[in-house]
Amino acid sequence: MLVADQRAWYTTEIGEDYNIIKPVTKKNDYLQLLPMLHARLVVNDKIRLKAAITRTFARPDFGSLVAWGSYMAQDNEYFMGNPDWEPTKATNVDLMSEFYLGGIGCITAGVFYKKIQDPIFSNTYTSPEYEGHTDVRISQDMN
């Protein structure tokens, strides 16, 4: 048996806020095509094989997409949003085998492979001066 499917997600993100006293607006559009193919083969009444190839994605947390940041005076730290983020994408391959042992159960074994693109990481650095403050620790998630 073979099953194929194609999903499409179109996303528009618009962030508006004020950075100190000036308005900030950021927009990010993207289209994700997510094909998938699933196959199942019944070799005999005791052996079954399954395989899948899929494309998936994950969006950043909502709070990380904002077009502004927040300054924590007690820590001298500025957390910046990143509205230009791209979603993390992955290509997945899964293989599974099932061996049925009559009335006592079955043995299953599987392997998978995942290739991740645009992974999310946190970037932190110290700026000598930022928005009138000195030696500010700045953190921003990015990919």
PDB file of N, CA, C and O in Angstrom, residues 24-98:
ATOM      1  N   VAL A  24       8.248  50.552  15.069  1.00  0.00           N
ATOM      2  CA  VAL A  24       8.956  49.477  14.385  1.00  0.00           C
ATOM      3  C   VAL A  24       7.916  48.527  13.814  1.00  0.00           C
ATOM      4  O   VAL A  24       7.032  48.062  14.536  1.00  0.00           O
ATOM      5  N   THR A  25       7.996  48.252  12.521  1.00  0.00           N
ATOM      6  CA  THR A  25       7.101  47.301  11.871  1.00  0.00           C
ATOM      7  C   THR A  25       7.954  46.325  11.081  1.00  0.00           C
ATOM      8  O   THR A  25       8.823  46.734  10.316  1.00  0.00           O
ATOM      9  N   LYS A  26       7.707  45.046  11.272  1.00  0.00           N
ATOM     10  CA  LYS A  26       8.405  43.997  10.533  1.00  0.00           C
ATOM     11  C   LYS A  26       7.382  43.040   9.958  1.00  0.00           C
ATOM     12  O   LYS A  26       6.380  42.740  10.589  1.00  0.00           O
ATOM     13  N   LYS A  27       7.662  42.539   8.756  1.00  0.00           N
ATOM     14  CA  LYS A  27       6.761  41.583   8.105  1.00  0.00           C
ATOM     15  C   LYS A  27       7.604  40.439   7.557  1.00  0.00           C
ATOM     16  O   LYS A  27       8.693  40.661   7.037  1.00  0.00           O
ATOM     17  N   ASN A  28       7.102  39.224   7.693  1.00  0.00           N
ATOM     18  CA  ASN A  28       7.796  38.040   7.206  1.00  0.00           C
ATOM     19  C   ASN A  28       6.760  37.100   6.600  1.00  0.00           C
ATOM     20  O   ASN A  28       5.806  36.709   7.272  1.00  0.00           O
ATOM     21  N   ASP A  29       6.919  36.770   5.334  1.00  0.00           N
ATOM     22  CA  ASP A  29       6.021  35.839   4.623  1.00  0.00           C
ATOM     23  C   ASP A  29       6.825  34.621   4.195  1.00  0.00           C
ATOM     24  O   ASP A  29       7.970  34.748   3.774  1.00  0.00           O
ATOM     25  N   TYR A  30       6.209  33.448   4.288  1.00  0.00           N
ATOM     26  CA  TYR A  30       6.854  32.264   3.742  1.00  0.00           C
ATOM     27  C   TYR A  30       5.825  31.190   3.418  1.00  0.00           C
ATOM     28  O   TYR A  30       4.749  31.130   3.987  1.00  0.00           O
ATOM     29  N   LEU A  31       6.183  30.353   2.457  1.00  0.00           N
ATOM     30  CA  LEU A  31       5.359  29.230   2.027  1.00  0.00           C
ATOM     31  C   LEU A  31       6.143  27.958   2.298  1.00  0.00           C
ATOM     32  O   LEU A  31       7.302  27.850   1.901  1.00  0.00           O
ATOM     33  N   GLN A  32       5.523  27.006   2.975  1.00  0.00           N
ATOM     34  CA  GLN A  32       6.141  25.712   3.245  1.00  0.00           C
ATOM     35  C   GLN A  32       5.369  24.625   2.507  1.00  0.00           C
ATOM     36  O   GLN A  32       4.167  24.461   2.707  1.00  0.00           O
ATOM     37  N   LEU A  33       6.052  23.894   1.628  1.00  0.00           N
ATOM     38  CA  LEU A  33       5.468  22.736   0.956  1.00  0.00           C
ATOM     39  C   LEU A  33       5.939  21.505   1.712  1.00  0.00           C
ATOM     40  O   LEU A  33       7.133  21.324   1.942  1.00  0.00           O
ATOM     41  N   LEU A  34       4.987  20.687   2.129  1.00  0.00           N
ATOM     42  CA  LEU A  34       5.286  19.555   3.005  1.00  0.00           C
ATOM     43  C   LEU A  34       4.804  18.239   2.382  1.00  0.00           C
ATOM     44  O   LEU A  34       3.739  17.721   2.733  1.00  0.00           O
ATOM     45  N   PRO A  35       5.595  17.673   1.469  1.00  0.00           N
ATOM     46  CA  PRO A  35       5.200  16.389   0.882  1.00  0.00           C
ATOM     47  C   PRO A  35       5.450  15.241   1.851  1.00  0.00           C
ATOM     48  O   PRO A  35       6.280  15.340   2.757  1.00  0.00           O
ATOM     49  N   MET A  36       4.695  14.159   1.659  1.00  0.00           N
ATOM     50  CA  MET A  36       4.941  12.952   2.445  1.00  0.00           C
ATOM     51  C   MET A  36       4.582  11.729   1.613  1.00  0.00           C
ATOM     52  O   MET A  36       3.699  11.781   0.749  1.00  0.00           O
ATOM     53  N   LEU A  37       5.297  10.645   1.872  1.00  0.00           N
ATOM     54  CA  LEU A  37       5.062   9.386   1.189  1.00  0.00           C
ATOM     55  C   LEU A  37       5.188   8.269   2.228  1.00  0.00           C
ATOM     56  O   LEU A  37       6.200   8.177   2.928  1.00  0.00           O
ATOM     57  N   HIS A  38       4.153   7.463   2.360  1.00  0.00           N
ATOM     58  CA  HIS A  38       4.132   6.340   3.296  1.00  0.00           C
ATOM     59  C   HIS A  38       3.915   5.052   2.501  1.00  0.00           C
ATOM     60  O   HIS A  38       3.044   5.005   1.621  1.00  0.00           O
ATOM     61  N   ALA A  39       4.675   4.029   2.832  1.00  0.00           N
ATOM     62  CA  ALA A  39       4.548   2.737   2.152  1.00  0.00           C
ATOM     63  C   ALA A  39       4.475   1.622   3.187  1.00  0.00           C
ATOM     64  O   ALA A  39       5.129   1.688   4.238  1.00  0.00           O
ATOM     65  N   ARG A  40       3.655   0.608   2.885  1.00  0.00           N
ATOM     66  CA  ARG A  40       3.552  -0.563   3.750  1.00  0.00           C
ATOM     67  C   ARG A  40       3.544  -1.798   2.859  1.00  0.00           C
ATOM     68  O   ARG A  40       2.818  -1.854   1.862  1.00  0.00           O
ATOM     69  N   LEU A  41       4.364  -2.761   3.232  1.00  0.00           N
ATOM     70  CA  LEU A  41       4.459  -3.999   2.470  1.00  0.00           C
ATOM     71  C   LEU A  41       4.231  -5.168   3.413  1.00  0.00           C
ATOM     72  O   LEU A  41       4.935  -5.305   4.424  1.00  0.00           O
ATOM     73  N   VAL A  42       3.234  -5.990   3.098  1.00  0.00           N
ATOM     74  CA  VAL A  42       2.988  -7.221   3.846  1.00  0.00           C
ATOM     75  C   VAL A  42       3.706  -8.334   3.091  1.00  0.00           C
ATOM     76  O   VAL A  42       3.256  -8.772   2.037  1.00  0.00           O
ATOM     77  N   VAL A  43       4.851  -8.772   3.634  1.00  0.00           N
ATOM     78  CA  VAL A  43       5.650  -9.806   2.983  1.00  0.00           C
ATOM     79  C   VAL A  43       4.931 -11.149   3.080  1.00  0.00           C
ATOM     80  O   VAL A  43       4.790 -11.878   2.098  1.00  0.00           O
ATOM     81  N   ASN A  44       4.466 -11.484   4.271  1.00  0.00           N
ATOM     82  CA  ASN A  44       3.636 -12.673   4.506  1.00  0.00           C
ATOM     83  C   ASN A  44       2.865 -12.419   5.797  1.00  0.00           C
ATOM     84  O   ASN A  44       2.874 -11.312   6.312  1.00  0.00           O
ATOM     85  N   ASP A  45       2.214 -13.442   6.332  1.00  0.00           N
ATOM     86  CA  ASP A  45       1.391 -13.219   7.520  1.00  0.00           C
ATOM     87  C   ASP A  45       2.220 -12.978   8.784  1.00  0.00           C
ATOM     88  O   ASP A  45       1.682 -12.634   9.832  1.00  0.00           O
ATOM     89  N   LYS A  46       3.553 -13.095   8.712  1.00  0.00           N
ATOM     90  CA  LYS A  46       4.406 -12.876   9.877  1.00  0.00           C
ATOM     91  C   LYS A  46       5.347 -11.681   9.747  1.00  0.00           C
ATOM     92  O   LYS A  46       5.928 -11.241  10.738  1.00  0.00           O
ATOM     93  N   ILE A  47       5.509 -11.126   8.563  1.00  0.00           N
ATOM     94  CA  ILE A  47       6.470 -10.038   8.348  1.00  0.00           C
ATOM     95  C   ILE A  47       5.791  -8.864   7.637  1.00  0.00           C
ATOM     96  O   ILE A  47       5.176  -9.048   6.577  1.00  0.00           O
ATOM     97  N   ARG A  48       5.953  -7.685   8.223  1.00  0.00           N
ATOM     98  CA  ARG A  48       5.450  -6.455   7.610  1.00  0.00           C
ATOM     99  C   ARG A  48       6.565  -5.405   7.638  1.00  0.00           C
ATOM    100  O   ARG A  48       7.271  -5.267   8.632  1.00  0.00           O
ATOM    101  N   LEU A  49       6.673  -4.658   6.559  1.00  0.00           N
ATOM    102  CA  LEU A  49       7.668  -3.595   6.450  1.00  0.00           C
ATOM    103  C   LEU A  49       6.946  -2.272   6.191  1.00  0.00           C
ATOM    104  O   LEU A  49       5.981  -2.225   5.435  1.00  0.00           O
ATOM    105  N   LYS A  50       7.441  -1.204   6.814  1.00  0.00           N
ATOM    106  CA  LYS A  50       6.852   0.127   6.634  1.00  0.00           C
ATOM    107  C   LYS A  50       7.970   1.130   6.384  1.00  0.00           C
ATOM    108  O   LYS A  50       9.060   0.999   6.936  1.00  0.00           O
ATOM    109  N   ALA A  51       7.665   2.150   5.577  1.00  0.00           N
ATOM    110  CA  ALA A  51       8.631   3.214   5.299  1.00  0.00           C
ATOM    111  C   ALA A  51       7.875   4.522   5.129  1.00  0.00           C
ATOM    112  O   ALA A  51       6.729   4.539   4.674  1.00  0.00           O
ATOM    113  N   ALA A  52       8.523   5.609   5.504  1.00  0.00           N
ATOM    114  CA  ALA A  52       7.917   6.932   5.329  1.00  0.00           C
ATOM    115  C   ALA A  52       9.015   7.958   5.052  1.00  0.00           C
ATOM    116  O   ALA A  52      10.089   7.900   5.640  1.00  0.00           O
ATOM    117  N   ILE A  53       8.707   8.865   4.147  1.00  0.00           N
ATOM    118  CA  ILE A  53       9.558  10.027   3.884  1.00  0.00           C
ATOM    119  C   ILE A  53       8.647  11.237   4.008  1.00  0.00           C
ATOM    120  O   ILE A  53       7.611  11.315   3.337  1.00  0.00           O
ATOM    121  N   THR A  54       9.008  12.156   4.895  1.00  0.00           N
ATOM    122  CA  THR A  54       8.155  13.323   5.137  1.00  0.00           C
ATOM    123  C   THR A  54       9.000  14.587   5.228  1.00  0.00           C
ATOM    124  O   THR A  54      10.193  14.542   5.505  1.00  0.00           O
ATOM    125  N   ARG A  55       8.349  15.698   5.013  1.00  0.00           N
ATOM    126  CA  ARG A  55       8.952  17.027   5.194  1.00  0.00           C
ATOM    127  C   ARG A  55       8.110  17.736   6.248  1.00  0.00           C
ATOM    128  O   ARG A  55       6.883  17.786   6.143  1.00  0.00           O
ATOM    129  N   THR A  56       8.743  18.252   7.306  1.00  0.00           N
ATOM    130  CA  THR A  56       8.022  18.913   8.386  1.00  0.00           C
ATOM    131  C   THR A  56       8.685  20.246   8.700  1.00  0.00           C
ATOM    132  O   THR A  56       9.798  20.527   8.249  1.00  0.00           O
ATOM    133  N   PHE A  57       7.988  21.080   9.494  1.00  0.00           N
ATOM    134  CA  PHE A  57       8.584  22.331   9.933  1.00  0.00           C
ATOM    135  C   PHE A  57       8.036  22.715  11.296  1.00  0.00           C
ATOM    136  O   PHE A  57       6.995  22.235  11.721  1.00  0.00           O
ATOM    137  N   ALA A  58       8.788  23.569  11.985  1.00  0.00           N
ATOM    138  CA  ALA A  58       8.381  24.070  13.297  1.00  0.00           C
ATOM    139  C   ALA A  58       8.624  25.568  13.326  1.00  0.00           C
ATOM    140  O   ALA A  58       9.691  26.043  12.925  1.00  0.00           O
ATOM    141  N   ARG A  59       7.630  26.288  13.787  1.00  0.00           N
ATOM    142  CA  ARG A  59       7.757  27.742  13.889  1.00  0.00           C
ATOM    143  C   ARG A  59       8.403  28.117  15.224  1.00  0.00           C
ATOM    144  O   ARG A  59       8.298  27.391  16.201  1.00  0.00           O
ATOM    145  N   PRO A  60       9.038  29.287  15.260  1.00  0.00           N
ATOM    146  CA  PRO A  60       9.576  29.775  16.533  1.00  0.00           C
ATOM    147  C   PRO A  60       8.451  30.100  17.511  1.00  0.00           C
ATOM    148  O   PRO A  60       7.290  30.265  17.109  1.00  0.00           O
ATOM    149  N   ASP A  61       8.781  30.232  18.794  1.00  0.00           N
ATOM    150  CA  ASP A  61       7.812  30.673  19.787  1.00  0.00           C
ATOM    151  C   ASP A  61       7.312  32.066  19.437  1.00  0.00           C
ATOM    152  O   ASP A  61       8.070  32.908  18.931  1.00  0.00           O
ATOM    153  N   PHE A  62       6.053  32.333  19.738  1.00  0.00           N
ATOM    154  CA  PHE A  62       5.451  33.625  19.408  1.00  0.00           C
ATOM    155  C   PHE A  62       6.242  34.792  19.993  1.00  0.00           C
ATOM    156  O   PHE A  62       6.496  35.792  19.320  1.00  0.00           O
ATOM    157  N   GLY A  63       6.654  34.692  21.247  1.00  0.00           N
ATOM    158  CA  GLY A  63       7.389  35.771  21.894  1.00  0.00           C
ATOM    159  C   GLY A  63       8.737  36.055  21.269  1.00  0.00           C
ATOM    160  O   GLY A  63       9.282  37.147  21.403  1.00  0.00           O
ATOM    161  N   SER A  64       9.295  35.092  20.548  1.00  0.00           N
ATOM    162  CA  SER A  64      10.592  35.290  19.917  1.00  0.00           C
ATOM    163  C   SER A  64      10.483  36.002  18.571  1.00  0.00           C
ATOM    164  O   SER A  64      11.494  36.375  17.985  1.00  0.00           O
ATOM    165  N   LEU A  65       9.268  36.170  18.062  1.00  0.00           N
ATOM    166  CA  LEU A  65       9.064  36.790  16.752  1.00  0.00           C
ATOM    167  C   LEU A  65       8.811  38.287  16.812  1.00  0.00           C
ATOM    168  O   LEU A  65       8.663  38.929  15.781  1.00  0.00           O
ATOM    169  N   VAL A  66       8.734  38.849  17.988  1.00  0.00           N
ATOM    170  CA  VAL A  66       8.361  40.259  18.125  1.00  0.00           C
ATOM    171  C   VAL A  66       9.410  41.173  17.490  1.00  0.00           C
ATOM    172  O   VAL A  66      10.579  40.826  17.378  1.00  0.00           O
ATOM    173  N   ALA A  67       8.958  42.343  17.070  1.00  0.00           N
ATOM    174  CA  ALA A  67       9.836  43.304  16.397  1.00  0.00           C
ATOM    175  C   ALA A  67      10.550  44.223  17.389  1.00  0.00           C
ATOM    176  O   ALA A  67      11.105  45.232  17.003  1.00  0.00           O
ATOM    177  N   TRP A  68      10.537  43.907  18.641  1.00  0.00           N
ATOM    178  CA  TRP A  68      11.117  44.753  19.674  1.00  0.00           C
ATOM    179  C   TRP A  68      11.814  43.871  20.698  1.00  0.00           C
ATOM    180  O   TRP A  68      11.950  42.680  20.503  1.00  0.00           O
ATOM    181  N   GLY A  69      12.225  44.445  21.794  1.00  0.00           N
ATOM    182  CA  GLY A  69      12.879  43.684  22.843  1.00  0.00           C
ATOM    183  C   GLY A  69      12.502  44.233  24.204  1.00  0.00           C
ATOM    184  O   GLY A  69      11.693  45.144  24.316  1.00  0.00           O
ATOM    185  N   SER A  70      13.096  43.649  25.228  1.00  0.00           N
ATOM    186  CA  SER A  70      12.840  44.139  26.583  1.00  0.00           C
ATOM    187  C   SER A  70      14.164  44.216  27.334  1.00  0.00           C
ATOM    188  O   SER A  70      15.010  43.329  27.234  1.00  0.00           O
ATOM    189  N   TYR A  71      14.318  45.311  28.064  1.00  0.00           N
ATOM    190  CA  TYR A  71      15.546  45.550  28.824  1.00  0.00           C
ATOM    191  C   TYR A  71      15.273  45.263  30.291  1.00  0.00           C
ATOM    192  O   TYR A  71      14.324  45.766  30.878  1.00  0.00           O
ATOM    193  N   MET A  72      16.122  44.436  30.901  1.00  0.00           N
ATOM    194  CA  MET A  72      16.034  44.111  32.321  1.00  0.00           C
ATOM    195  C   MET A  72      17.154  44.877  33.027  1.00  0.00           C
ATOM    196  O   MET A  72      18.324  44.474  32.974  1.00  0.00           O
ATOM    197  N   ALA A  73      16.789  46.016  33.661  1.00  0.00           N
ATOM    198  CA  ALA A  73      17.784  46.901  34.266  1.00  0.00           C
ATOM    199  C   ALA A  73      18.598  46.210  35.354  1.00  0.00           C
ATOM    200  O   ALA A  73      19.815  46.412  35.444  1.00  0.00           O
ATOM    201  N   GLN A  74      17.958  45.374  36.188  1.00  0.00           N
ATOM    202  CA  GLN A  74      18.675  44.736  37.293  1.00  0.00           C
ATOM    203  C   GLN A  74      19.756  43.779  36.796  1.00  0.00           C
ATOM    204  O   GLN A  74      20.739  43.532  37.496  1.00  0.00           O
ATOM    205  N   ASP A  75      19.579  43.225  35.576  1.00  0.00           N
ATOM    206  CA  ASP A  75      20.572  42.310  35.013  1.00  0.00           C
ATOM    207  C   ASP A  75      21.421  42.963  33.929  1.00  0.00           C
ATOM    208  O   ASP A  75      22.346  42.334  33.409  1.00  0.00           O
ATOM    209  N   ASN A  76      21.072  44.198  33.545  1.00  0.00           N
ATOM    210  CA  ASN A  76      21.719  44.893  32.428  1.00  0.00           C
ATOM    211  C   ASN A  76      21.707  44.006  31.179  1.00  0.00           C
ATOM    212  O   ASN A  76      22.711  43.835  30.497  1.00  0.00           O
ATOM    213  N   GLU A  77      20.534  43.430  30.911  1.00  0.00           N
ATOM    214  CA  GLU A  77      20.382  42.485  29.800  1.00  0.00           C
ATOM    215  C   GLU A  77      19.204  42.899  28.923  1.00  0.00           C
ATOM    216  O   GLU A  77      18.156  43.298  29.412  1.00  0.00           O
ATOM    217  N   TYR A  78      19.410  42.787  27.618  1.00  0.00           N
ATOM    218  CA  TYR A  78      18.390  43.140  26.634  1.00  0.00           C
ATOM    219  C   TYR A  78      18.043  41.895  25.831  1.00  0.00           C
ATOM    220  O   TYR A  78      18.924  41.270  25.233  1.00  0.00           O
ATOM    221  N   PHE A  79      16.776  41.507  25.850  1.00  0.00           N
ATOM    222  CA  PHE A  79      16.293  40.365  25.069  1.00  0.00           C
ATOM    223  C   PHE A  79      15.635  40.910  23.810  1.00  0.00           C
ATOM    224  O   PHE A  79      14.654  41.647  23.896  1.00  0.00           O
ATOM    225  N   MET A  80      16.179  40.558  22.665  1.00  0.00           N
ATOM    226  CA  MET A  80      15.661  41.045  21.394  1.00  0.00           C
ATOM    227  C   MET A  80      14.819  39.979  20.709  1.00  0.00           C
ATOM    228  O   MET A  80      15.170  38.801  20.705  1.00  0.00           O
ATOM    229  N   GLY A  81      13.702  40.405  20.120  1.00  0.00           N
ATOM    230  CA  GLY A  81      12.926  39.515  19.267  1.00  0.00           C
ATOM    231  C   GLY A  81      13.588  39.415  17.902  1.00  0.00           C
ATOM    232  O   GLY A  81      14.524  40.149  17.589  1.00  0.00           O
ATOM    233  N   ASN A  82      13.104  38.502  17.091  1.00  0.00           N
ATOM    234  CA  ASN A  82      13.669  38.334  15.751  1.00  0.00           C
ATOM    235  C   ASN A  82      12.548  38.018  14.763  1.00  0.00           C
ATOM    236  O   ASN A  82      12.258  36.856  14.486  1.00  0.00           O
ATOM    237  N   PRO A  83      11.895  39.044  14.204  1.00  0.00           N
ATOM    238  CA  PRO A  83      10.799  38.803  13.280  1.00  0.00           C
ATOM    239  C   PRO A  83      11.261  38.259  11.927  1.00  0.00           C
ATOM    240  O   PRO A  83      10.437  37.848  11.113  1.00  0.00           O
ATOM    241  N   ASP A  84      12.559  38.211  11.671  1.00  0.00           N
ATOM    242  CA  ASP A  84      13.080  37.694  10.402  1.00  0.00           C
ATOM    243  C   ASP A  84      13.391  36.199  10.459  1.00  0.00           C
ATOM    244  O   ASP A  84      13.958  35.647   9.520  1.00  0.00           O
ATOM    245  N   TRP A  85      13.031  35.569  11.558  1.00  0.00           N
ATOM    246  CA  TRP A  85      13.266  34.133  11.706  1.00  0.00           C
ATOM    247  C   TRP A  85      12.619  33.335  10.605  1.00  0.00           C
ATOM    248  O   TRP A  85      11.525  33.634  10.144  1.00  0.00           O
ATOM    249  N   GLU A  86      13.266  32.263  10.228  1.00  0.00           N
ATOM    250  CA  GLU A  86      12.685  31.281   9.321  1.00  0.00           C
ATOM    251  C   GLU A  86      12.297  30.056  10.156  1.00  0.00           C
ATOM    252  O   GLU A  86      12.947  29.759  11.152  1.00  0.00           O
ATOM    253  N   PRO A  87      11.263  29.356   9.768  1.00  0.00           N
ATOM    254  CA  PRO A  87      10.919  28.143  10.521  1.00  0.00           C
ATOM    255  C   PRO A  87      11.998  27.071  10.343  1.00  0.00           C
ATOM    256  O   PRO A  87      12.688  27.041   9.333  1.00  0.00           O
ATOM    257  N   THR A  88      12.144  26.229  11.341  1.00  0.00           N
ATOM    258  CA  THR A  88      13.056  25.094  11.246  1.00  0.00           C
ATOM    259  C   THR A  88      12.389  24.028  10.391  1.00  0.00           C
ATOM    260  O   THR A  88      11.238  23.676  10.608  1.00  0.00           O
ATOM    261  N   LYS A  89      13.131  23.537   9.400  1.00  0.00           N
ATOM    262  CA  LYS A  89      12.594  22.538   8.476  1.00  0.00           C
ATOM    263  C   LYS A  89      13.330  21.215   8.668  1.00  0.00           C
ATOM    264  O   LYS A  89      14.503  21.219   9.044  1.00  0.00           O
ATOM    265  N   ALA A  90      12.647  20.115   8.406  1.00  0.00           N
ATOM    266  CA  ALA A  90      13.279  18.805   8.538  1.00  0.00           C
ATOM    267  C   ALA A  90      12.783  17.853   7.455  1.00  0.00           C
ATOM    268  O   ALA A  90      11.608  17.869   7.089  1.00  0.00           O
ATOM    269  N   THR A  91      13.713  17.057   6.943  1.00  0.00           N
ATOM    270  CA  THR A  91      13.384  15.945   6.061  1.00  0.00           C
ATOM    271  C   THR A  91      13.575  14.684   6.887  1.00  0.00           C
ATOM    272  O   THR A  91      14.621  14.487   7.500  1.00  0.00           O
ATOM    273  N   ASN A  92      12.539  13.846   6.946  1.00  0.00           N
ATOM    274  CA  ASN A  92      12.524  12.674   7.824  1.00  0.00           C
ATOM    275  C   ASN A  92      12.381  11.397   7.002  1.00  0.00           C
ATOM    276  O   ASN A  92      11.555  11.338   6.090  1.00  0.00           O
ATOM    277  N   VAL A  93      13.160  10.389   7.348  1.00  0.00           N
ATOM    278  CA  VAL A  93      13.042   9.060   6.742  1.00  0.00           C
ATOM    279  C   VAL A  93      12.886   8.064   7.884  1.00  0.00           C
ATOM    280  O   VAL A  93      13.703   8.040   8.805  1.00  0.00           O
ATOM    281  N   ASP A  94      11.830   7.266   7.843  1.00  0.00           N
ATOM    282  CA  ASP A  94      11.555   6.260   8.875  1.00  0.00           C
ATOM    283  C   ASP A  94      11.384   4.891   8.220  1.00  0.00           C
ATOM    284  O   ASP A  94      10.667   4.757   7.221  1.00  0.00           O
ATOM    285  N   LEU A  95      12.018   3.872   8.803  1.00  0.00           N
ATOM    286  CA  LEU A  95      11.874   2.483   8.353  1.00  0.00           C
ATOM    287  C   LEU A  95      11.508   1.630   9.559  1.00  0.00           C
ATOM    288  O   LEU A  95      12.102   1.771  10.629  1.00  0.00           O
ATOM    289  N   MET A  96      10.541   0.740   9.388  1.00  0.00           N
ATOM    290  CA  MET A  96      10.066  -0.094  10.486  1.00  0.00           C
ATOM    291  C   MET A  96       9.799  -1.503   9.961  1.00  0.00           C
ATOM    292  O   MET A  96       9.281  -1.675   8.859  1.00  0.00           O
ATOM    293  N   SER A  97      10.162  -2.487  10.760  1.00  0.00           N
ATOM    294  CA  SER A  97       9.845  -3.883  10.425  1.00  0.00           C
ATOM    295  C   SER A  97       9.135  -4.525  11.617  1.00  0.00           C
ATOM    296  O   SER A  97       9.429  -4.205  12.769  1.00  0.00           O
ATOM    297  N   GLU A  98       8.193  -5.378  11.311  1.00  0.00           N
ATOM    298  CA  GLU A  98       7.425  -6.090  12.344  1.00  0.00           C
ATOM    299  C   GLU A  98       7.486  -7.581  12.052  1.00  0.00           C
ATOM    300  O   GLU A  98       7.221  -8.016  10.933  1.00  0.00           O
TER     301      GLU A  98
END
